[in-house]
Each structure stands twice: as structure tokens, then as C-alpha cells.
Coordinates of C-alpha atoms in Angstrom, one line a residue:
M18 CA 7.6 -29.5 19.3
P19 CA 8.2 -33.1 18.1
D20 CA 11.6 -34.0 16.7
P21 CA 11.4 -33.5 12.8
A22 CA 13.6 -36.6 12.3
L23 CA 11.3 -38.7 14.4
V24 CA 8.2 -37.3 12.5
C25 CA 9.7 -38.2 9.2
C26 CA 10.6 -41.7 10.4
V27 CA 7.1 -42.4 11.6
A28 CA 5.5 -40.9 8.4
S29 CA 7.7 -43.2 6.2
A30 CA 7.4 -46.2 8.5
V31 CA 3.6 -46.4 8.6
P32 CA 3.0 -46.8 4.8
F33 CA 6.0 -49.0 4.5
C34 CA 4.7 -51.3 7.2
S35 CA 1.2 -51.3 5.7
V36 CA 2.5 -52.3 2.3
G37 CA 4.8 -54.9 3.8
V38 CA 2.0 -56.5 5.9
T39 CA -0.3 -56.5 2.9
L40 CA 2.2 -58.2 0.6
F41 CA 3.1 -60.7 3.3
A42 CA -0.6 -61.6 3.9
L43 CA -1.3 -62.0 0.2
R44 CA 1.8 -64.2 -0.5
R45 CA -0.4 -67.4 -0.8
V46 CA -3.3 -65.7 -2.6
A47 CA -3.8 -66.4 -6.4
M48 CA -5.9 -64.0 -8.4
E49 CA -8.1 -65.8 -11.0
P50 CA -10.4 -64.4 -13.6
L51 CA -14.2 -64.8 -13.8
G52 CA -14.5 -65.0 -10.0
V53 CA -13.0 -68.4 -9.7
S54 CA -11.9 -69.3 -6.2
R55 CA -10.3 -72.3 -4.7
T56 CA -10.4 -73.3 -1.1
A57 CA -7.1 -74.7 0.2
P58 CA -6.8 -76.7 3.4
P59 CA -5.6 -74.5 6.3
L60 CA -2.0 -74.8 7.2
R61 CA -1.1 -76.1 10.6
R62 CA 0.3 -73.3 12.7
R63 CA 3.7 -73.9 14.2
L64 CA 4.4 -73.0 17.8
W65 CA 8.2 -73.1 18.1
W66 CA 9.0 -69.8 16.4
R67 CA 6.1 -68.1 18.2
V68 CA 7.5 -69.0 21.6
L69 CA 11.0 -67.9 20.6
L70 CA 10.0 -64.2 20.5
P71 CA 8.8 -63.8 24.2
V72 CA 11.6 -66.1 25.4
A73 CA 14.2 -63.9 23.6
G74 CA 12.5 -60.8 25.2
V75 CA 12.7 -62.3 28.7
A76 CA 16.4 -63.4 28.0
L77 CA 17.3 -59.8 27.2
L78 CA 15.5 -58.5 30.4
L79 CA 16.8 -61.2 32.7
P80 CA 20.4 -59.9 33.2
Q81 CA 19.0 -56.6 34.5
V82 CA 16.4 -58.4 36.5
I83 CA 19.2 -60.4 38.3
G84 CA 22.0 -57.8 38.3
G85 CA 20.0 -54.7 38.8
Q86 CA 19.2 -51.8 36.5
G87 CA 22.0 -50.9 34.1
S88 CA 23.1 -47.5 32.8
G89 CA 24.0 -46.3 29.4
D90 CA 22.6 -46.5 25.9
A91 CA 23.3 -50.2 25.6
A92 CA 21.3 -51.1 28.7
N93 CA 18.4 -48.9 27.6
A94 CA 18.4 -50.4 24.1
Q95 CA 18.4 -53.9 25.7
V96 CA 15.3 -53.1 27.8
I97 CA 13.5 -51.6 24.8
V98 CA 14.3 -54.5 22.5
G99 CA 13.3 -57.0 25.2
M100 CA 9.9 -55.3 25.8
S101 CA 9.3 -55.1 22.0
L102 CA 10.0 -58.8 21.6
L103 CA 7.7 -59.7 24.5
L104 CA 4.8 -57.7 22.9
L105 CA 5.4 -59.1 19.5
G106 CA 5.5 -62.6 20.9
V107 CA 2.1 -62.1 22.5
A108 CA 0.7 -61.1 19.1
A109 CA 2.3 -64.1 17.4
L110 CA 1.1 -66.5 20.1
L111 CA -2.6 -65.5 19.8
P112 CA -3.4 -67.2 16.4
W113 CA -2.0 -70.5 17.6
L114 CA -3.7 -70.2 20.9
L115 CA -7.0 -69.4 19.2
D116 CA -6.8 -72.4 16.9
A117 CA -5.8 -74.7 19.8
V118 CA -8.7 -73.5 22.1
V119 CA -11.3 -73.5 19.3
G120 CA -10.2 -77.1 18.3
R121 CA -10.7 -78.3 21.9
L122 CA -14.0 -76.5 22.2
G123 CA -15.2 -78.1 19.0
R124 CA -14.3 -81.6 20.4
A125 CA -15.6 -80.9 23.9
G126 CA -19.2 -81.6 23.0
F127 CA -20.8 -78.5 24.6
S128 CA -24.5 -78.4 23.8
G129 CA -26.2 -75.6 21.9
P130 CA -26.6 -75.0 18.2
S131 CA -25.4 -71.4 18.5
W132 CA -22.1 -72.6 20.2
H133 CA -21.5 -75.1 17.5
L134 CA -22.1 -72.6 14.7
A135 CA -19.7 -70.1 16.3
V136 CA -17.0 -72.7 16.9
R137 CA -17.2 -74.0 13.4
R138 CA -17.1 -70.5 11.9
L139 CA -13.9 -69.8 14.0
Q140 CA -12.4 -73.0 12.8
L141 CA -13.0 -72.1 9.1
S142 CA -12.1 -68.4 9.3
G143 CA -10.3 -67.7 12.5
A144 CA -7.3 -66.2 10.8
T145 CA -9.1 -62.9 10.0
T146 CA -10.4 -62.6 13.5
S147 CA -7.1 -63.4 15.1
R148 CA -5.4 -60.7 13.1
S149 CA -7.8 -58.1 14.4
V150 CA -7.7 -59.3 18.0
S151 CA -3.9 -59.3 17.9
G152 CA -4.1 -55.5 17.9
I153 CA -6.2 -55.7 21.1
T154 CA -3.6 -57.9 22.6
V155 CA -0.6 -55.7 21.9
A156 CA -2.4 -52.5 22.9
V157 CA -3.8 -53.9 26.2
A158 CA -0.6 -55.6 27.1
G159 CA 1.4 -52.4 26.6
A160 CA -1.1 -50.3 28.5
V161 CA -1.2 -52.8 31.5
A162 CA 2.6 -52.9 31.6
V163 CA 2.9 -49.1 31.7
Q164 CA 0.1 -48.9 34.3
V165 CA 1.9 -51.4 36.6
L166 CA 5.2 -49.6 36.1
L167 CA 3.7 -46.2 37.0
N168 CA 1.9 -47.6 40.0
G169 CA 5.0 -49.2 41.3
T170 CA 7.2 -46.2 40.6
W171 CA 4.9 -43.7 42.2
S172 CA 4.0 -44.5 45.7
P173 CA 2.0 -42.0 47.8
D174 CA 3.7 -43.2 51.0
E175 CA 7.1 -42.3 49.6
Q176 CA 6.3 -38.8 48.3
T177 CA 7.8 -35.9 50.1
P178 CA 5.1 -34.1 52.1
R179 CA 4.5 -30.6 51.0
P180 CA 2.5 -27.9 52.6
A181 CA -0.9 -27.2 51.0
W182 CA 0.1 -23.7 49.8
T183 CA -0.8 -22.0 46.6
E184 CA 2.0 -19.7 45.4
V185 CA 1.6 -16.6 43.3
D186 CA 5.0 -15.5 41.9
A187 CA 5.8 -12.1 40.4
Y188 CA 9.3 -12.2 38.9
A189 CA 11.9 -9.5 39.1
G190 CA 10.6 -6.2 37.9
T191 CA 7.0 -7.4 37.4
V192 CA 5.6 -5.7 40.5
P193 CA 7.5 -3.0 42.4
A194 CA 8.2 -3.7 46.1
A195 CA 6.1 -0.7 47.1
R196 CA 3.0 -2.4 45.5
A197 CA 3.7 -5.8 47.1
P198 CA 1.4 -5.2 50.1
Q199 CA -1.4 -4.1 47.7
M200 CA -0.8 -7.3 45.7
S201 CA -1.0 -9.4 48.9
A202 CA -4.2 -7.6 50.0
R203 CA -5.9 -8.2 46.7
L204 CA -5.1 -11.9 46.7
R205 CA -6.2 -12.2 50.4
A206 CA -9.6 -10.7 49.4
T207 CA -10.1 -13.3 46.7
P208 CA -13.0 -15.6 47.3
G209 CA -11.8 -19.0 48.7
V210 CA -8.6 -17.6 50.3
R211 CA -8.1 -18.2 54.0
E212 CA -4.6 -16.9 54.5
A213 CA -2.0 -14.9 52.6
H214 CA 1.7 -14.4 53.4
L215 CA 3.9 -12.0 51.5
L216 CA 7.5 -12.8 50.7
I217 CA 9.9 -10.3 49.0
S218 CA 13.4 -11.5 47.9
G219 CA 16.4 -10.0 46.3
Y220 CA 20.2 -10.1 46.4
A221 CA 22.9 -8.2 48.1
D222 CA 26.7 -7.8 47.9
S223 CA 29.3 -6.7 50.4
V224 CA 30.4 -3.1 50.1
R225 CA 34.0 -4.1 49.9
H226 CA 33.4 -6.5 47.0
H227 CA 31.1 -4.0 45.3
R228 CA 33.8 -1.3 45.4
A229 CA 36.4 -3.7 44.1
L230 CA 34.2 -4.4 41.1
A231 CA 33.7 -0.7 40.5
H232 CA 37.5 -0.2 39.9
T233 CA 37.8 -3.0 37.3
E234 CA 37.1 -2.9 33.7
P235 CA 33.5 -3.9 32.7
E236 CA 34.7 -6.9 30.7
D237 CA 36.8 -8.2 33.7
R238 CA 34.0 -7.8 36.3
G239 CA 32.8 -11.0 37.9
D240 CA 29.3 -11.6 39.3
P241 CA 28.4 -10.0 42.7
E242 CA 28.6 -12.2 45.8
P243 CA 25.2 -13.9 45.8
Y244 CA 23.8 -13.1 49.3
P245 CA 20.1 -13.9 48.9
V246 CA 17.9 -11.6 51.0
T247 CA 14.3 -12.5 52.0
V248 CA 11.9 -10.1 53.7
A249 CA 8.7 -11.5 55.2
D250 CA 6.8 -11.5 58.5
C251 CA 7.6 -14.0 61.3
G252 CA 4.7 -16.3 60.3
M253 CA 6.1 -16.7 56.8
L254 CA 9.7 -17.0 57.9
R255 CA 8.8 -19.9 60.2
Q256 CA 7.5 -21.7 57.2
L257 CA 10.9 -21.3 55.5
A258 CA 13.4 -22.1 58.4
H259 CA 13.7 -23.5 61.9
L260 CA 13.9 -20.2 63.7
G261 CA 12.7 -20.8 67.2
T262 CA 11.5 -17.5 68.5
C263 CA 10.8 -14.6 66.1
S264 CA 9.6 -11.1 66.6
A265 CA 9.4 -7.8 64.7
G266 CA 12.9 -6.5 63.9
D267 CA 14.7 -9.9 63.9
V268 CA 17.3 -10.9 61.3
F269 CA 18.5 -14.4 60.7
L270 CA 21.4 -15.9 58.8
V271 CA 20.0 -19.1 57.3
K272 CA 22.0 -21.9 55.9
G273 CA 20.7 -25.0 54.0
P274 CA 20.1 -28.4 55.6
E275 CA 23.3 -29.7 54.1
G276 CA 25.2 -26.4 54.4
S277 CA 25.3 -23.6 51.9
G278 CA 27.4 -20.9 50.3
P279 CA 29.0 -18.0 52.2
L280 CA 26.8 -15.9 54.5
P281 CA 27.6 -12.3 55.6
A282 CA 28.8 -12.0 59.1
P283 CA 26.9 -9.9 61.7
G284 CA 27.9 -6.3 61.3
T285 CA 28.7 -6.6 57.5
R286 CA 27.6 -3.7 55.4
L287 CA 25.7 -4.8 52.3
V288 CA 24.8 -3.2 49.0
L289 CA 21.2 -4.1 48.2
D290 CA 20.4 -5.3 44.7
P291 CA 23.5 -3.9 43.0
V292 CA 22.5 -5.4 39.6
G293 CA 18.9 -4.0 39.7
S294 CA 20.2 -0.6 40.8
R295 CA 22.7 -0.5 38.0
D296 CA 20.1 -1.4 35.4
A297 CA 17.8 1.4 36.9
H298 CA 20.7 3.9 36.8
R299 CA 20.4 4.6 40.5
A300 CA 22.8 4.3 43.4
P301 CA 22.2 1.1 45.3
A302 CA 20.9 1.3 48.9
L303 CA 23.2 0.2 51.8
W304 CA 22.2 -1.9 54.8
T305 CA 24.1 -3.3 57.7
V306 CA 23.5 -6.8 59.1
P307 CA 22.6 -6.3 62.8
R308 CA 25.0 -7.5 65.4
N309 CA 22.3 -9.6 67.0
A310 CA 21.5 -11.6 63.8
R311 CA 21.0 -15.2 64.7
H312 CA 21.9 -18.3 62.7
A313 CA 19.2 -20.8 61.6
T314 CA 18.7 -23.7 59.2
S315 CA 16.2 -23.7 56.3
V316 CA 13.7 -26.4 55.7
R317 CA 14.1 -28.9 52.8
H318 CA 14.7 -27.3 49.5
D319 CA 11.7 -29.0 47.8
R320 CA 9.4 -27.2 50.3
L321 CA 10.7 -23.7 49.7
P322 CA 8.8 -21.2 47.5
A323 CA 10.3 -20.1 44.2
F324 CA 12.1 -17.1 45.6
A325 CA 13.2 -18.5 49.0
G326 CA 16.4 -20.1 49.9
P327 CA 19.4 -20.0 52.3
G328 CA 20.6 -16.4 52.9
V329 CA 19.6 -13.4 55.0
Y330 CA 16.1 -13.5 56.4
A331 CA 14.7 -10.3 57.7
T332 CA 11.4 -9.0 59.0
P333 CA 9.9 -5.9 57.4
E334 CA 10.7 -3.9 60.5
A335 CA 14.4 -4.7 60.2
L336 CA 14.8 -4.2 56.4
D337 CA 12.6 -1.9 54.2
A338 CA 11.8 -4.1 51.2
T339 CA 11.4 -1.0 48.9
L340 CA 15.2 -0.7 49.0
L341 CA 15.3 -3.7 46.6
R342 CA 15.1 -2.3 43.1
R343 CA 14.0 -5.4 41.2
P344 CA 12.6 -7.8 43.8
G345 CA 11.0 -11.2 43.3
I346 CA 7.6 -11.3 45.1
A347 CA 5.8 -14.4 46.2
V348 CA 2.4 -14.6 48.0
L349 CA 1.7 -17.9 49.7
L350 CA -2.0 -18.6 50.0
R351 CA -4.0 -21.2 51.9
L352 CA -7.2 -22.0 50.1
D353 CA -10.6 -23.1 51.4
P354 CA -11.0 -26.8 50.5
H355 CA -14.8 -26.2 50.5
T356 CA -14.5 -23.7 47.6
P357 CA -13.6 -25.9 44.6
D358 CA -13.0 -23.0 42.2
A359 CA -10.8 -21.1 44.6
I360 CA -7.7 -21.7 42.5
E361 CA -9.5 -20.3 39.4
Y362 CA -10.4 -17.1 41.4
V363 CA -6.8 -16.8 42.4
R364 CA -5.6 -17.1 38.8
N365 CA -8.1 -14.4 37.7
T366 CA -6.9 -12.0 40.4
A367 CA -3.2 -12.7 39.6
A368 CA -3.8 -12.1 35.9
R369 CA -5.5 -8.7 36.8
I370 CA -2.4 -7.7 38.8
S371 CA 0.0 -8.7 36.0
V372 CA -0.1 -11.1 33.1
R373 CA 3.5 -12.1 34.0
T374 CA 2.5 -13.6 37.4
D375 CA 2.6 -17.4 37.8
V376 CA 0.2 -19.4 40.0
V377 CA 1.6 -22.7 41.3
S378 CA -0.4 -25.0 43.5
S379 CA 1.4 -27.5 45.7
R380 CA -1.4 -29.9 44.9
D381 CA -0.6 -29.9 41.2
G382 CA 2.4 -32.2 41.7
T383 CA 3.4 -35.7 41.1
E384 CA 0.2 -37.3 42.3
E385 CA -2.0 -35.3 40.0
A386 CA 0.3 -35.7 37.1
G387 CA 0.6 -39.5 37.6
T388 CA -3.2 -39.8 38.0
L389 CA -3.8 -37.8 34.8
F390 CA -1.2 -39.9 32.9
R391 CA -2.8 -43.2 34.1
L392 CA -6.3 -41.9 33.1
G393 CA -5.0 -40.8 29.7
L394 CA -3.3 -44.2 29.2
T395 CA -6.4 -46.1 30.1
A396 CA -8.5 -43.9 27.9
S397 CA -6.1 -44.3 25.0
A398 CA -6.2 -48.1 25.4
A399 CA -10.0 -48.0 25.5
A400 CA -10.0 -45.9 22.3
V401 CA -7.8 -48.5 20.6
L402 CA -10.2 -51.2 21.7
L403 CA -13.0 -49.3 20.1
L404 CA -11.1 -48.8 16.9
I405 CA -10.2 -52.5 16.7
G406 CA -13.9 -53.3 17.5
C407 CA -14.8 -51.4 14.3
G408 CA -12.5 -53.6 12.4
L409 CA -14.1 -56.7 14.0
L410 CA -17.5 -55.4 13.1
I411 CA -16.5 -55.0 9.4
S412 CA -15.0 -58.5 9.3
T413 CA -18.2 -59.9 11.0
L414 CA -20.5 -58.2 8.4
E415 CA -18.3 -59.5 5.5
Q416 CA -18.6 -63.1 6.9
L417 CA -22.3 -62.7 7.3
R418 CA -22.6 -61.5 3.7
D419 CA -20.5 -64.5 2.5
R420 CA -22.9 -66.8 4.3
A421 CA -26.1 -65.2 3.2
R422 CA -27.5 -68.3 1.3
M423 CA -26.5 -70.5 4.2
L424 CA -28.3 -68.2 6.7
S425 CA -31.4 -68.2 4.5
A426 CA -31.3 -72.0 4.3
L427 CA -31.0 -72.2 8.1
A428 CA -34.0 -69.9 8.5
A429 CA -36.0 -71.9 6.0
L430 CA -35.3 -75.0 8.0
G431 CA -36.7 -73.4 11.1
T432 CA -33.6 -72.2 12.9
P433 CA -34.7 -69.4 15.4
R434 CA -33.2 -65.9 15.0
A435 CA -32.0 -66.0 18.6
V436 CA -29.7 -69.0 17.9
L437 CA -28.0 -67.3 15.0
G438 CA -27.7 -64.1 17.1
R439 CA -26.0 -65.9 19.9
S440 CA -23.7 -67.6 17.4
V441 CA -22.5 -64.1 16.3
L442 CA -22.0 -63.2 20.0
W443 CA -19.9 -66.3 20.7
Q444 CA -18.0 -65.9 17.5
T445 CA -16.8 -62.4 18.7
A446 CA -16.5 -63.1 22.4
V447 CA -14.2 -66.1 22.3
P448 CA -11.3 -64.4 20.4
V449 CA -11.6 -61.2 22.4
A450 CA -11.7 -63.1 25.7
L451 CA -8.6 -65.1 24.7
G452 CA -6.7 -62.0 23.5
L453 CA -7.6 -60.0 26.6
A454 CA -6.6 -62.8 29.0
L455 CA -3.3 -63.2 27.1
A456 CA -2.7 -59.4 27.1
V457 CA -3.4 -58.9 30.8
G458 CA -1.1 -61.8 31.7
C459 CA 1.7 -60.5 29.5
G460 CA 1.2 -56.9 30.7
L461 CA 1.3 -57.9 34.3
S462 CA 4.4 -60.1 33.8
L463 CA 6.2 -57.4 31.8
G464 CA 5.3 -54.7 34.4
A465 CA 6.6 -57.0 37.2
L466 CA 9.9 -57.5 35.4
L467 CA 10.4 -53.8 34.8
L468 CA 9.6 -53.0 38.5
H469 CA 12.0 -55.7 39.6
I470 CA 14.7 -54.0 37.4
A471 CA 13.9 -50.7 39.0
D472 CA 13.8 -52.2 42.5
R473 CA 10.2 -51.0 43.1
P474 CA 7.3 -52.7 44.8
L475 CA 4.5 -54.3 42.7
R476 CA 1.3 -52.4 42.9
L477 CA -1.6 -53.2 40.5
D478 CA -4.1 -50.8 39.1
W479 CA -7.1 -53.0 39.2
W480 CA -9.5 -50.2 38.2
G481 CA -7.6 -49.7 35.0
I482 CA -7.6 -53.4 34.3
L483 CA -11.3 -53.6 35.0
T484 CA -11.9 -50.5 32.7
L485 CA -10.1 -52.3 29.8
T486 CA -12.0 -55.5 30.5
G487 CA -15.3 -53.6 30.6
T488 CA -14.5 -51.8 27.4
A489 CA -13.7 -55.1 25.7
T490 CA -17.0 -56.5 26.9
A491 CA -18.8 -53.4 25.6
V492 CA -17.1 -53.9 22.2
V493 CA -18.3 -57.5 22.0
L494 CA -21.9 -56.6 22.9
G495 CA -21.8 -53.6 20.5
I496 CA -20.6 -55.8 17.6
T497 CA -23.3 -58.3 18.3
A498 CA -26.0 -55.6 18.5
L499 CA -24.9 -53.9 15.2
S500 CA -24.6 -57.3 13.5
L501 CA -28.2 -58.4 14.2
P502 CA -30.1 -56.2 11.7
P503 CA -28.0 -57.4 8.7
L504 CA -28.2 -60.9 10.1
W505 CA -32.0 -60.8 10.2
R506 CA -32.1 -59.2 6.7
M507 CA -30.0 -62.0 5.3
M508 CA -32.3 -64.7 6.8
R509 CA -35.1 -63.7 4.5
P510 CA -36.4 -66.4 2.0
D511 CA -35.3 -64.4 -1.0
G512 CA -31.7 -65.0 0.0
L513 CA -32.2 -68.5 -1.5
R514 CA -32.8 -67.1 -5.0
T515 CA -29.8 -67.5 -7.3
E516 CA -28.9 -66.9 -11.0

């Protein structure tokens, strides 16, 4: 659920910004009766305040670029404000850049009537186009920066290798221990499953500590000593710890790679699942750790199943798992890579066993999440480009309507339709190309700064950048194609008629 305060803030900020931008844009417009209009000479755009915004953003990010990533709310706010100023600076630079480039293109003397018509139209009404393209610039710059940051933060070479297991978990009390072999057999028979290993886990307490708790008041009782107990065959236990040799009837006292909590000594008498037995109103079962129990070390914690951890590891021949009243059950499956729907078959089988089972695939990790996030980010930026393209289309059609008489005059003088069609193409392509180039450059620079702050390598997502570039090209071509029918209709001779 989103934060209600944040929702209210966004809901009030959007209309406030819309009204504010409208009032600011109309500050120099005079409303006259009878359709009177006056054309004022365009104001010369000033560069100095537009450059101050990105410079201030870089100045805020520079201390952390030099001194390393800071901590605390102040450092986070500094990064956020710096990023915002950089993106706002890019949007502010685009109108000045468009005027400067169009002015040079107009004086460059390139041949072609369509080019001259497009450049002259941009010189006369480039402000409207630059406002629309500024949205493209900010959206693409932010998307490129986030893509660069994600690519540099997530590196497949640095990810911790995990075994390609799919884990089906049944939490305490979901499936009785007596039905665990049946659960494992049903999952093993699922199409696309190559291997299945059963793991049953619970907790134990020493008899001495359990008796001491029994003679204390209920409100003064502490928690039982957490001795985790794991029952599985040797093939499964070797996946969990470095055991060396293992055979039926073996018991291991396993500690974590960096050490762990207390472990029972060989010969200790344990009370199995005291909490589950108390909840079931049954006397707990007793079990003695064999004298020949060996010590071992578990694998890394991030590779352990949900119910596995340092503690007592026993084979089914050494400890009857049905003595655990409320066990946690995990079945580790190895799927056939040639069966793409194997994970779905496993989910269906697990749901038929119990709706409270969870299916976790080791392949559904950081790589897939990062890939989905990058794809979603690219798709969102492409959608923003399409929406802004709709705005550009509307502004282009309005400009064509305002020039209807001029277009009819050009057609009457013998100007080919193709020339005017190409002029519409150049009129849309030049601002979009400038905005896209500025956005990609700013996004790459901002992403590189953020990666330098995080001390991560620079890795570029060229496919994402090409996707955005291709989407912008499609927007330009689409606007041109949709503008041609109105353009040809306005080139008819009756457009010269006036009252």
C-alpha cells in the first residue's frame, strides 16, 4: 500500500504545478477582443541561468564523488537534490540549444526547400516544440541514468553462485511428518522434475533445561534452548554441510562458517519439539545424541534452504522424523531445463498438497528481478516518449492549421507535396534528435557520477539506449505519417478562399 501522506502530496502537487506552469507560460500573453493578435519579436534566450542548474547539481554531487558515499539523511538529500538539479538543467538547456542549432542551420546554406521550410518554421515557433521535447529529455535522461546505475550495481560476475534448486516449503503444522515422504513422492512424479530430496526440520531442548522450565511459573519461563534438528538423507545433507563421508545412521553436529550458537554434546539427551508437543497437549519425545556424532561445518547461509541451518543433522535411520510434532518440511527439486513449464507443474502439485506451501526457485533471484526492473524501466520511458509524441502531433497539426492559407498558396505555386511532407519530417526530427542526444549524454554522465559515488564499475546498457532511440525515431516517423493527410487536405485550392 502506498503511503497516504505521499499520495495526498502527489495529488495536490500535480494540479498546483499545472496551474503554476500555465500562469508562468501566459505571463506575456495579452487577451484582446475581436480576435486581434499582435506578433512580438522573440526574446533572446539567456544561457547563464540555464547553465547554473546543472553546475549546481554537479557541485552537490562532487563532494561524495571525491570523498566517497556519505551516510545519513543529509547525504541522501544532497544526492537527491543534485540529481534533480541536473535533470532540470537539461530541460532548461534544451530551448537555448534548439535556438542556437536552428540559427546555425538556417545560416549554413544547406540545399533543399523542405529543409529551409522546416528550419524557418522552427525559428518562428520553436518554443512550443521545445517545451514538448523537454519532457522527452527529462524522461530519457532519468531512465538512462537509472539503467546505468542498475547495470553497474548488479554484476553477474559478483553474484553469489547458488545451486539450481527449486524449493517447496511446508511450514510448521502444514504437513505432518508422516506424510512428508508422500509429499516428496508426489513432487518427484511431477512432469519436468529430475530429482527430489526431502528435508524435515524442527527444534530440540535439553532434558535438563526442559525440566527446569517445567518447575517455573508460566510467566517466568524463557524460550527453550534452540537446538535446530534437520533430518534428511546423505545426498541432501551433503548439500547443506561439508560432511566428508556419510552413511545411513550417521549424526552430525554442524556449526556455521563463522561459528554458531551452542550445540549439544554427544550423549546429550534431548526433548524433541517441546513447543509443538505442548501445543498438541502431548508428551514430547526423547532422543539421545549418539556418542559417535561427528562435527562439521555448514555451507554459506545464502545457499541453505528455508528450514536448514547450523544444528543437529541426522539421517532418517538415526532419528525418526515423525517424533517432531510440528516440523518444517522442504523438498528440493532439480528441474529439467528442457521443460519450460516445469516450475508451473510444480506449483500446481504443491497447491494440491496444501495451499499453504511455498514454491521458491533459486533462479528467481537478483538477476531476474534486475532484468525485469530494467525492462520495465525501458518500457516506461518508451511509453513516456509515445505520450509526448502525441503532444507533438497535436502541436504539429495546430501549426499546419494556422498555415493553411500559406500551404494552399505554396501548392498553387507548384510546390510538390513531397517537399512539404519532408518539411514536416525535419520540423519534428530536429528537436527530437537534439533532445535525445542531450538526454543520453546527461543520463550517462549522471549514471557515471552515481556509480563513482557507490564505487561500482561503469557498465552501459546499450540495448536499452538503442530501444529508446528507436522509439524516438518511431515517434518522429509516426507524427510525420499522421500529419500527411491533414497537410494534403490543407493544400487544396479552396484554402485560398477568404471572407
